[in-house]
GROMACS .gro file of C-alpha atoms in nm:
model
  380
    1MET     CA    1  -1.499   0.515   0.686
    2VAL     CA    2  -1.652   0.276   0.936
    3SER     CA    3  -1.926   0.126   0.719
    4GLY     CA    4  -1.714  -0.074   0.477
    5CYS     CA    5  -1.584   0.018   0.135
    6PRO     CA    6  -1.838   0.248  -0.036
    7ARG     CA    7  -1.733   0.134  -0.387
    8THR     CA    8  -1.723  -0.244  -0.354
    9SER     CA    9  -1.971  -0.330  -0.076
   10THR     CA   10  -2.320  -0.449  -0.170
   11ASP     CA   11  -2.634  -0.550   0.018
   12ALA     CA   12  -2.510  -0.909  -0.003
   13MET     CA   13  -2.151  -0.855   0.110
   14SER     CA   14  -1.961  -0.594   0.310
   15TYR     CA   15  -1.598  -0.535   0.218
   16PRO     CA   16  -1.356  -0.358   0.454
   17VAL     CA   17  -1.171  -0.037   0.390
   18GLU     CA   18  -0.800  -0.117   0.371
   19VAL     CA   19  -0.510   0.092   0.503
   20THR     CA   20  -0.186   0.105   0.305
   21TYR     CA   21   0.149   0.277   0.352
   22ASP     CA   22   0.445   0.417   0.163
   23TYR     CA   23   0.660   0.112   0.225
   24ALA     CA   24   0.963   0.271   0.058
   25ARG     CA   25   0.986   0.509   0.355
   26VAL     CA   26   0.996   0.240   0.625
   27PRO     CA   27   1.327   0.291   0.809
   28ASP     CA   28   1.606   0.036   0.801
   29GLY     CA   29   1.616  -0.182   1.108
   30PHE     CA   30   1.236  -0.170   1.146
   31LEU     CA   31   1.228  -0.521   1.292
   32THR     CA   32   1.543  -0.505   1.501
   33ALA     CA   33   1.553  -0.148   1.633
   34ARG     CA   34   1.469  -0.114   2.000
   35PRO     CA   35   1.276   0.177   2.155
   36ALA     CA   36   1.495   0.464   2.271
   37GLY     CA   37   1.350   0.446   2.621
   38PRO     CA   38   1.066   0.303   2.829
   39GLY     CA   39   0.716   0.344   2.696
   40PRO     CA   40   0.426   0.168   2.527
   41ALA     CA   41   0.549  -0.115   2.310
   42LEU     CA   42   0.307  -0.038   2.025
   43ASP     CA   43   0.484   0.290   1.955
   44ARG     CA   44   0.789   0.091   1.849
   45TRP     CA   45   0.604   0.001   1.527
   46SER     CA   46   0.462   0.348   1.452
   47ALA     CA   47   0.618   0.360   1.102
   48LEU     CA   48   0.360   0.102   0.990
   49LEU     CA   49   0.065   0.214   1.203
   50PRO     CA   50  -0.198   0.487   1.168
   51PRO     CA   51  -0.119   0.802   1.369
   52LEU     CA   52  -0.129   0.709   1.738
   53ALA     CA   53  -0.319   1.017   1.858
   54ALA     CA   54  -0.444   0.850   2.177
   55PRO     CA   55  -0.206   0.789   2.467
   56GLY     CA   56  -0.113   0.428   2.533
   57LEU     CA   57  -0.136   0.204   2.838
   58GLY     CA   58   0.171  -0.011   2.772
   59GLU     CA   59  -0.002  -0.244   2.529
   60GLY     CA   60   0.198  -0.496   2.326
   61GLY     CA   61   0.535  -0.649   2.401
   62THR     CA   62   0.369  -0.968   2.527
   63PRO     CA   63   0.585  -1.276   2.592
   64LEU     CA   64   0.642  -1.569   2.361
   65ILE     CA   65   0.657  -1.878   2.581
   66ASP     CA   66   0.810  -2.212   2.479
   67ILE     CA   67   0.581  -2.496   2.596
   68GLY     CA   68   0.786  -2.770   2.434
   69ASP     CA   69   0.796  -2.975   2.113
   70GLY     CA   70   0.849  -2.667   1.899
   71VAL     CA   71   0.528  -2.498   2.019
   72TYR     CA   72   0.526  -2.138   2.147
   73VAL     CA   73   0.242  -1.944   2.308
   74LYS     CA   74   0.202  -1.573   2.238
   75ASP     CA   75   0.026  -1.471   2.559
   76GLU     CA   76  -0.194  -1.171   2.488
   77SER     CA   77  -0.350  -1.183   2.834
   78ARG     CA   78  -0.050  -0.972   2.949
   79ASN     CA   79  -0.194  -0.658   2.786
   80PRO     CA   80  -0.331  -0.377   3.010
   81THR     CA   81  -0.693  -0.502   3.009
   82TRP     CA   82  -0.579  -0.863   2.979
   83SER     CA   83  -0.666  -0.918   2.613
   84HIS     CA   84  -0.544  -0.866   2.257
   85LYS     CA   85  -0.813  -0.601   2.207
   86ASP     CA   86  -0.582  -0.340   2.359
   87ARG     CA   87  -0.373  -0.339   2.041
   88LEU     CA   88  -0.686  -0.268   1.835
   89ASN     CA   89  -0.823  -0.001   2.065
   90ARG     CA   90  -0.500   0.197   2.086
   91CYS     CA   91  -0.548   0.248   1.711
   92THR     CA   92  -0.926   0.288   1.692
   93VAL     CA   93  -0.948   0.531   1.987
   94SER     CA   94  -0.665   0.723   1.819
   95ALA     CA   95  -0.900   0.764   1.521
   96ALA     CA   96  -1.167   0.903   1.754
   97VAL     CA   97  -0.920   1.151   1.908
   98ALA     CA   98  -0.796   1.261   1.565
   99ALA     CA   99  -1.154   1.312   1.446
  100GLY     CA  100  -1.240   1.525   1.749
  101ALA     CA  101  -1.516   1.289   1.865
  102PRO     CA  102  -1.647   1.339   2.221
  103GLY     CA  103  -1.659   0.966   2.282
  104VAL     CA  104  -1.661   0.614   2.142
  105VAL     CA  105  -1.934   0.354   2.111
  106VAL     CA  106  -1.879  -0.020   2.086
  107ALA     CA  107  -2.094  -0.333   2.059
  108SER     CA  108  -1.917  -0.606   2.255
  109SER     CA  109  -1.969  -0.923   2.454
  110GLY     CA  110  -1.677  -0.845   2.684
  111ASN     CA  111  -1.309  -0.799   2.594
  112HIS     CA  112  -1.359  -0.535   2.326
  113GLY     CA  113  -1.588  -0.330   2.548
  114ALA     CA  114  -1.352  -0.337   2.846
  115SER     CA  115  -1.058  -0.239   2.630
  116ALA     CA  116  -1.244   0.041   2.451
  117ALA     CA  117  -1.359   0.177   2.788
  118ALA     CA  118  -1.003   0.180   2.922
  119TYR     CA  119  -0.852   0.354   2.620
  120ALA     CA  120  -1.138   0.604   2.604
  121ALA     CA  121  -1.080   0.686   2.971
  122ARG     CA  122  -0.706   0.725   2.908
  123ALA     CA  123  -0.782   0.968   2.622
  124GLY     CA  124  -1.042   1.165   2.821
  125LEU     CA  125  -1.335   1.046   2.610
  126ARG     CA  126  -1.675   0.906   2.710
  127CYS     CA  127  -1.760   0.547   2.618
  128VAL     CA  128  -2.086   0.360   2.561
  129VAL     CA  129  -2.076  -0.021   2.556
  130LEU     CA  130  -2.372  -0.205   2.406
  131THR     CA  131  -2.357  -0.560   2.536
  132SER     CA  132  -2.575  -0.864   2.597
  133ALA     CA  133  -2.784  -0.939   2.903
  134GLY     CA  134  -2.560  -1.240   2.971
  135LEU     CA  135  -2.249  -1.028   3.036
  136PRO     CA  136  -2.064  -1.190   3.330
  137PRO     CA  137  -2.091  -0.978   3.647
  138ALA     CA  138  -1.712  -0.956   3.674
  139MET     CA  139  -1.694  -0.817   3.320
  140ALA     CA  140  -1.969  -0.564   3.393
  141SER     CA  141  -1.773  -0.440   3.695
  142PHE     CA  142  -1.457  -0.428   3.485
  143VAL     CA  143  -1.615  -0.211   3.215
  144THR     CA  144  -1.801   0.026   3.446
  145ALA     CA  145  -1.486   0.085   3.652
  146TYR     CA  146  -1.352   0.288   3.361
  147GLY     CA  147  -1.658   0.515   3.365
  148ALA     CA  148  -1.827   0.361   3.061
  149VAL     CA  149  -2.205   0.351   3.022
  150VAL     CA  150  -2.298  -0.018   2.991
  151LEU     CA  151  -2.627  -0.096   2.813
  152PRO     CA  152  -2.728  -0.465   2.805
  153VAL     CA  153  -2.969  -0.494   2.510
  154PRO     CA  154  -3.096  -0.774   2.284
  155VAL     CA  155  -2.826  -0.885   2.042
  156ALA     CA  156  -3.026  -0.777   1.735
  157ASP     CA  157  -3.043  -0.419   1.869
  158ARG     CA  158  -2.673  -0.374   1.941
  159TRP     CA  159  -2.560  -0.268   1.594
  160PRO     CA  160  -2.854  -0.042   1.502
  161LEU     CA  161  -2.806   0.134   1.837
  162THR     CA  162  -2.433   0.166   1.774
  163ARG     CA  163  -2.505   0.348   1.449
  164TRP     CA  164  -2.774   0.567   1.613
  165ILE     CA  165  -2.545   0.673   1.900
  166ALA     CA  166  -2.270   0.750   1.648
  167ASP     CA  167  -2.507   0.965   1.443
  168ALA     CA  168  -2.700   1.131   1.727
  169TYR     CA  169  -2.411   1.201   1.966
  170GLY     CA  170  -2.112   1.219   1.736
  171PHE     CA  171  -1.944   0.923   1.909
  172HIS     CA  172  -1.687   0.735   1.703
  173PRO     CA  173  -1.782   0.367   1.650
  174VAL     CA  174  -1.488   0.139   1.726
  175SER     CA  175  -1.665  -0.185   1.633
  176ASN     CA  176  -1.852  -0.326   1.338
  177LEU     CA  177  -2.148  -0.157   1.164
  178THR     CA  178  -2.199  -0.386   0.863
  179PRO     CA  179  -2.409  -0.702   0.803
  180PHE     CA  180  -2.101  -0.906   0.712
  181HIS     CA  181  -1.823  -0.805   0.945
  182THR     CA  182  -1.577  -0.542   0.827
  183GLY     CA  183  -1.489  -0.369   1.153
  184HIS     CA  184  -1.296  -0.046   1.195
  185ALA     CA  185  -1.029   0.005   0.929
  186TYR     CA  186  -0.765   0.075   1.196
  187GLY     CA  187  -0.843  -0.234   1.408
  188PRO     CA  188  -0.627  -0.493   1.226
  189GLU     CA  189  -0.347  -0.237   1.206
  190GLY     CA  190  -0.304  -0.275   1.580
  191TYR     CA  191  -0.315  -0.653   1.549
  192LYS     CA  192  -0.032  -0.647   1.293
  193THR     CA  193   0.206  -0.584   1.580
  194VAL     CA  194   0.149  -0.942   1.704
  195ALA     CA  195   0.320  -1.061   1.384
  196TYR     CA  196   0.600  -0.805   1.419
  197GLU     CA  197   0.675  -0.921   1.772
  198ILE     CA  198   0.670  -1.291   1.681
  199ALA     CA  199   0.910  -1.223   1.394
  200ALA     CA  200   1.140  -1.012   1.614
  201ASP     CA  201   1.154  -1.282   1.883
  202LEU     CA  202   1.145  -1.600   1.674
  203GLY     CA  203   1.191  -1.522   1.306
  204MET     CA  204   0.935  -1.675   1.072
  205PRO     CA  205   0.735  -1.958   1.231
  206ALA     CA  206   0.600  -2.243   1.021
  207ALA     CA  207   0.243  -2.180   1.133
  208VAL     CA  208   0.033  -1.962   1.362
  209PHE     CA  209  -0.291  -2.084   1.521
  210LEU     CA  210  -0.541  -1.815   1.624
  211PRO     CA  211  -0.875  -1.809   1.806
  212THR     CA  212  -1.115  -1.670   1.548
  213GLY     CA  213  -1.447  -1.494   1.575
  214TYR     CA  214  -1.493  -1.225   1.310
  215GLY     CA  215  -1.140  -1.274   1.179
  216GLU     CA  216  -0.988  -0.931   1.252
  217LEU     CA  217  -0.698  -1.068   1.456
  218LEU     CA  218  -0.639  -1.337   1.194
  219PHE     CA  219  -0.625  -1.077   0.916
  220GLY     CA  220  -0.406  -0.840   1.115
  221VAL     CA  221  -0.149  -1.111   1.185
  222TRP     CA  222  -0.149  -1.214   0.818
  223LYS     CA  223  -0.106  -0.853   0.708
  224GLY     CA  224   0.180  -0.798   0.952
  225PHE     CA  225   0.373  -1.100   0.824
  226SER     CA  226   0.293  -1.002   0.464
  227GLU     CA  227   0.437  -0.655   0.518
  228LEU     CA  228   0.756  -0.798   0.666
  229HIS     CA  229   0.790  -1.027   0.364
  230ARG     CA  230   0.726  -0.733   0.130
  231LEU     CA  231   1.004  -0.540   0.305
  232GLY     CA  232   1.245  -0.833   0.262
  233LEU     CA  233   1.260  -0.896   0.637
  234LEU     CA  234   1.110  -1.246   0.619
  235PRO     CA  235   1.148  -1.519   0.355
  236GLY     CA  236   0.772  -1.570   0.335
  237VAL     CA  237   0.446  -1.576   0.531
  238PRO     CA  238   0.364  -1.855   0.779
  239ARG     CA  239   0.054  -2.066   0.732
  240LEU     CA  240  -0.234  -1.930   0.937
  241PHE     CA  241  -0.492  -2.159   1.098
  242SER     CA  242  -0.821  -2.007   1.209
  243CYS     CA  243  -0.974  -2.187   1.507
  244GLU     CA  244  -1.349  -2.134   1.552
  245PRO     CA  245  -1.604  -2.299   1.784
  246ALA     CA  246  -1.758  -2.603   1.618
  247ALA     CA  247  -2.095  -2.465   1.734
  248GLY     CA  248  -2.072  -2.207   1.453
  249GLY     CA  249  -1.775  -2.159   1.224
  250PRO     CA  250  -1.878  -1.899   0.961
  251LEU     CA  251  -1.523  -1.863   0.826
  252ALA     CA  252  -1.489  -2.238   0.777
  253ALA     CA  253  -1.828  -2.238   0.603
  254ALA     CA  254  -1.726  -1.953   0.370
  255LEU     CA  255  -1.403  -2.127   0.272
  256ARG     CA  256  -1.582  -2.459   0.211
  257SER     CA  257  -1.833  -2.291  -0.019
  258GLY     CA  258  -1.585  -2.062  -0.195
  259ARG     CA  259  -1.775  -1.752  -0.087
  260PRO     CA  260  -1.632  -1.426   0.055
  261GLY     CA  261  -1.841  -1.470   0.370
  262ALA     CA  262  -2.109  -1.689   0.525
  263ARG     CA  263  -2.386  -1.676   0.782
  264VAL     CA  264  -2.444  -1.980   1.005
  265GLU     CA  265  -2.664  -2.088   1.292
  266VAL     CA  266  -2.471  -2.084   1.618
  267GLY     CA  267  -2.529  -2.359   1.870
  268PRO     CA  268  -2.453  -2.352   2.242
  269THR     CA  269  -2.090  -2.290   2.337
  270ASP     CA  270  -1.909  -2.158   2.641
  271ALA     CA  271  -1.655  -1.988   2.412
  272TYR     CA  272  -1.869  -1.674   2.402
  273GLY     CA  273  -1.583  -1.448   2.301
  274ILE     CA  274  -1.553  -1.606   1.955
  275SER     CA  275  -1.909  -1.730   1.901
  276CYS     CA  276  -2.016  -1.548   1.584
  277PRO     CA  277  -2.296  -1.613   1.331
  278VAL     CA  278  -2.114  -1.427   1.051
  279GLY     CA  279  -1.756  -1.388   0.941
  280GLY     CA  280  -1.587  -1.134   0.723
  281TYR     CA  281  -1.389  -1.118   0.404
  282ARG     CA  282  -1.068  -1.038   0.591
  283GLY     CA  283  -1.058  -1.386   0.743
  284VAL     CA  284  -1.105  -1.550   0.403
  285VAL     CA  285  -0.815  -1.347   0.263
  286ALA     CA  286  -0.584  -1.439   0.551
  287VAL     CA  287  -0.640  -1.815   0.531
  288ARG     CA  288  -0.631  -1.838   0.152
  289ARG     CA  289  -0.326  -1.620   0.095
  290SER     CA  290  -0.126  -1.786   0.372
  291GLU     CA  291  -0.222  -2.132   0.239
  292GLY     CA  292  -0.359  -2.209   0.583
  293ARG     CA  293  -0.672  -2.388   0.699
  294ALA     CA  294  -0.995  -2.314   0.881
  295LEU     CA  295  -1.039  -2.546   1.180
  296THR     CA  296  -1.335  -2.589   1.413
  297VAL     CA  297  -1.291  -2.704   1.771
  298SER     CA  298  -1.539  -2.830   2.028
  299ASP     CA  299  -1.579  -2.690   2.377
  300GLU     CA  300  -1.418  -3.009   2.505
  301ASP     CA  301  -1.119  -2.954   2.274
  302MET     CA  302  -1.083  -2.603   2.416
  303ARG     CA  303  -1.117  -2.722   2.776
  304ARG     CA  304  -0.838  -2.974   2.725
  305ALA     CA  305  -0.618  -2.704   2.571
  306ARG     CA  306  -0.703  -2.461   2.852
  307ASP     CA  307  -0.610  -2.726   3.111
  308GLU     CA  308  -0.285  -2.801   2.928
  309LEU     CA  309  -0.195  -2.431   2.935
  310ALA     CA  310  -0.286  -2.405   3.305
  311ARG     CA  311  -0.050  -2.693   3.384
  312ARG     CA  312   0.222  -2.480   3.226
  313GLY     CA  313   0.134  -2.176   3.434
  314LEU     CA  314  -0.091  -1.998   3.181
  315TRP     CA  315  -0.454  -1.935   3.276
  316VAL     CA  316  -0.663  -1.826   2.978
  317GLU     CA  317  -1.025  -1.775   2.884
  318LEU     CA  318  -1.185  -2.075   2.713
  319SER     CA  319  -1.208  -1.884   2.383
  320ALA     CA  320  -0.839  -1.798   2.412
  321ALA     CA  321  -0.744  -2.168   2.418
  322ALA     CA  322  -0.894  -2.227   2.073
  323GLY     CA  323  -0.558  -2.183   1.896
  324LEU     CA  324  -0.384  -2.457   2.093
  325ALA     CA  325  -0.701  -2.668   2.068
  326GLY     CA  326  -0.682  -2.637   1.688
  327LEU     CA  327  -0.319  -2.744   1.685
  328ARG     CA  328  -0.397  -3.045   1.904
  329THR     CA  329  -0.668  -3.164   1.664
  330LEU     CA  330  -0.399  -3.213   1.396
  331PRO     CA  331  -0.175  -3.523   1.387
  332GLY     CA  332   0.107  -3.330   1.557
  333PRO     CA  333   0.354  -3.043   1.527
  334ASP     CA  334   0.606  -3.275   1.356
  335GLY     CA  335   0.434  -3.199   1.025
  336PHE     CA  336   0.562  -2.839   1.036
  337GLU     CA  337   0.912  -2.750   0.931
  338GLY     CA  338   0.987  -2.504   1.205
  339PRO     CA  339   0.832  -2.364   1.522
  340VAL     CA  340   0.458  -2.320   1.565
  341VAL     CA  341   0.293  -2.032   1.754
  342CYS     CA  342  -0.046  -2.047   1.925
  343VAL     CA  343  -0.191  -1.708   2.019
  344THR     CA  344  -0.388  -1.694   2.344
  345THR     CA  345  -0.607  -1.387   2.346
  346SER     CA  346  -0.732  -1.321   2.699
  347SER     CA  347  -0.723  -1.409   3.068
  348GLY     CA  348  -0.922  -1.676   3.247
  349PHE     CA  349  -1.077  -1.400   3.457
  350LYS     CA  350  -1.303  -1.329   3.157
  351ASP     CA  351  -1.489  -1.663   3.152
  352THR     CA  352  -1.855  -1.672   3.251
  353ALA     CA  353  -1.799  -1.945   3.512
  354THR     CA  354  -1.501  -1.777   3.679
  355GLY     CA  355  -1.566  -1.699   4.046
  356GLY     CA  356  -1.888  -1.899   4.051
  357GLU     CA  357  -1.770  -2.160   4.300
  358SER     CA  358  -1.561  -2.157   4.615
  359PRO     CA  359  -1.372  -2.458   4.752
  360ALA     CA  360  -1.534  -2.641   5.042
  361PRO     CA  361  -1.381  -2.570   5.385
  362ALA     CA  362  -1.103  -2.814   5.470
  363ASP     CA  363  -1.070  -3.011   5.791
  364PRO     CA  364  -0.738  -2.882   5.931
  365SER     CA  365  -0.649  -3.208   6.104
  366ARG     CA  366  -0.326  -3.366   5.980
  367GLU     CA  367  -0.499  -3.689   5.883
  368ALA     CA  368  -0.771  -3.510   5.684
  369VAL     CA  369  -0.514  -3.292   5.507
  370ARG     CA  370  -0.303  -3.598   5.432
  371GLU     CA  371  -0.609  -3.765   5.275
  372ARG     CA  372  -0.692  -3.456   5.064
  373LEU     CA  373  -0.334  -3.442   4.938
  374ARG     CA  374  -0.330  -3.816   4.869
  375SER     CA  375  -0.650  -3.785   4.663
  376ALA     CA  376  -0.471  -3.517   4.457
  377GLY     CA  377  -0.177  -3.748   4.395
  378ILE     CA  378   0.056  -3.586   4.649
  379ARG     CA  379   0.233  -3.828   4.884
  380SER     CA  380   0.495  -3.775   5.151
   0.00000   0.00000   0.00000
């Protein structure tokens, strides 16, 4: 079921198909038990995941880094293809394997396509990535290295072509097919593991700030914490803060208007990974039920946050800095009773401007080097 719920969806709103479990059968020690041996970290949580029919690449198990003042960064750039999408695609490609599909098809501006291509290759499946003409050259090389067919097409054609390839070739779609985003039912199940890992490492944080495009990661993290609360493993659910580019912000618009989803005009932004004209109902659910907030951040807010992370040794894509940018737009972390987590979703290698400039040659004379160092604030 990749086209939304057939009973509740209408022409005006697409509602996602939801996955549920027999929670009474979840083993004791779910949160604290360690894997019996080395292997992909996602398998640790298999009791609350769909069947993992596709082999893994070591996804999950990313570090939680203390950057001071009660703020932690969950660095998802440490995944195999350097983004959080690997958690999703371990689950969605597993659905393709279980269904006997010969391949997968995905509409993606970058991270999702690269991840789907990698997991399809690992599972021995073909992959078609429908992307935009503005795909950064480094990302195009990244995706094609896995053997995927990359088709840059106009944005309006990406989703109709996704459906056509699924129907004509029997490929399993691992991205959205609906007017208001629902996404693959298994996608947020992979993202739940972000919440499990935060809880295992830190307990229950006061708040989690997440870069938000369509809201799948946001929903998955909310669902993961909600399941742990349901199982009696956490005292509650942390407040979730969605952090969207101010150039768009469909989730913020939906919450302001009280609607289950919204469509907005998107202005220019360099945060291409989370620049979306529509949101989805999942994001609305996550923010409302966690008593969180929808924040919008400017490109300048995200650049400051990206620079702050770089000064702490973390280089992330501009979109990935939106969570910390959202936190920094608030008066301060002192308003939270407990630690705060900001999720960074992908590596700085993914940005459109990365690799576009090289430093000018340096005069190797001691005096010239001394002057360059002095201009950078370094003195002997």
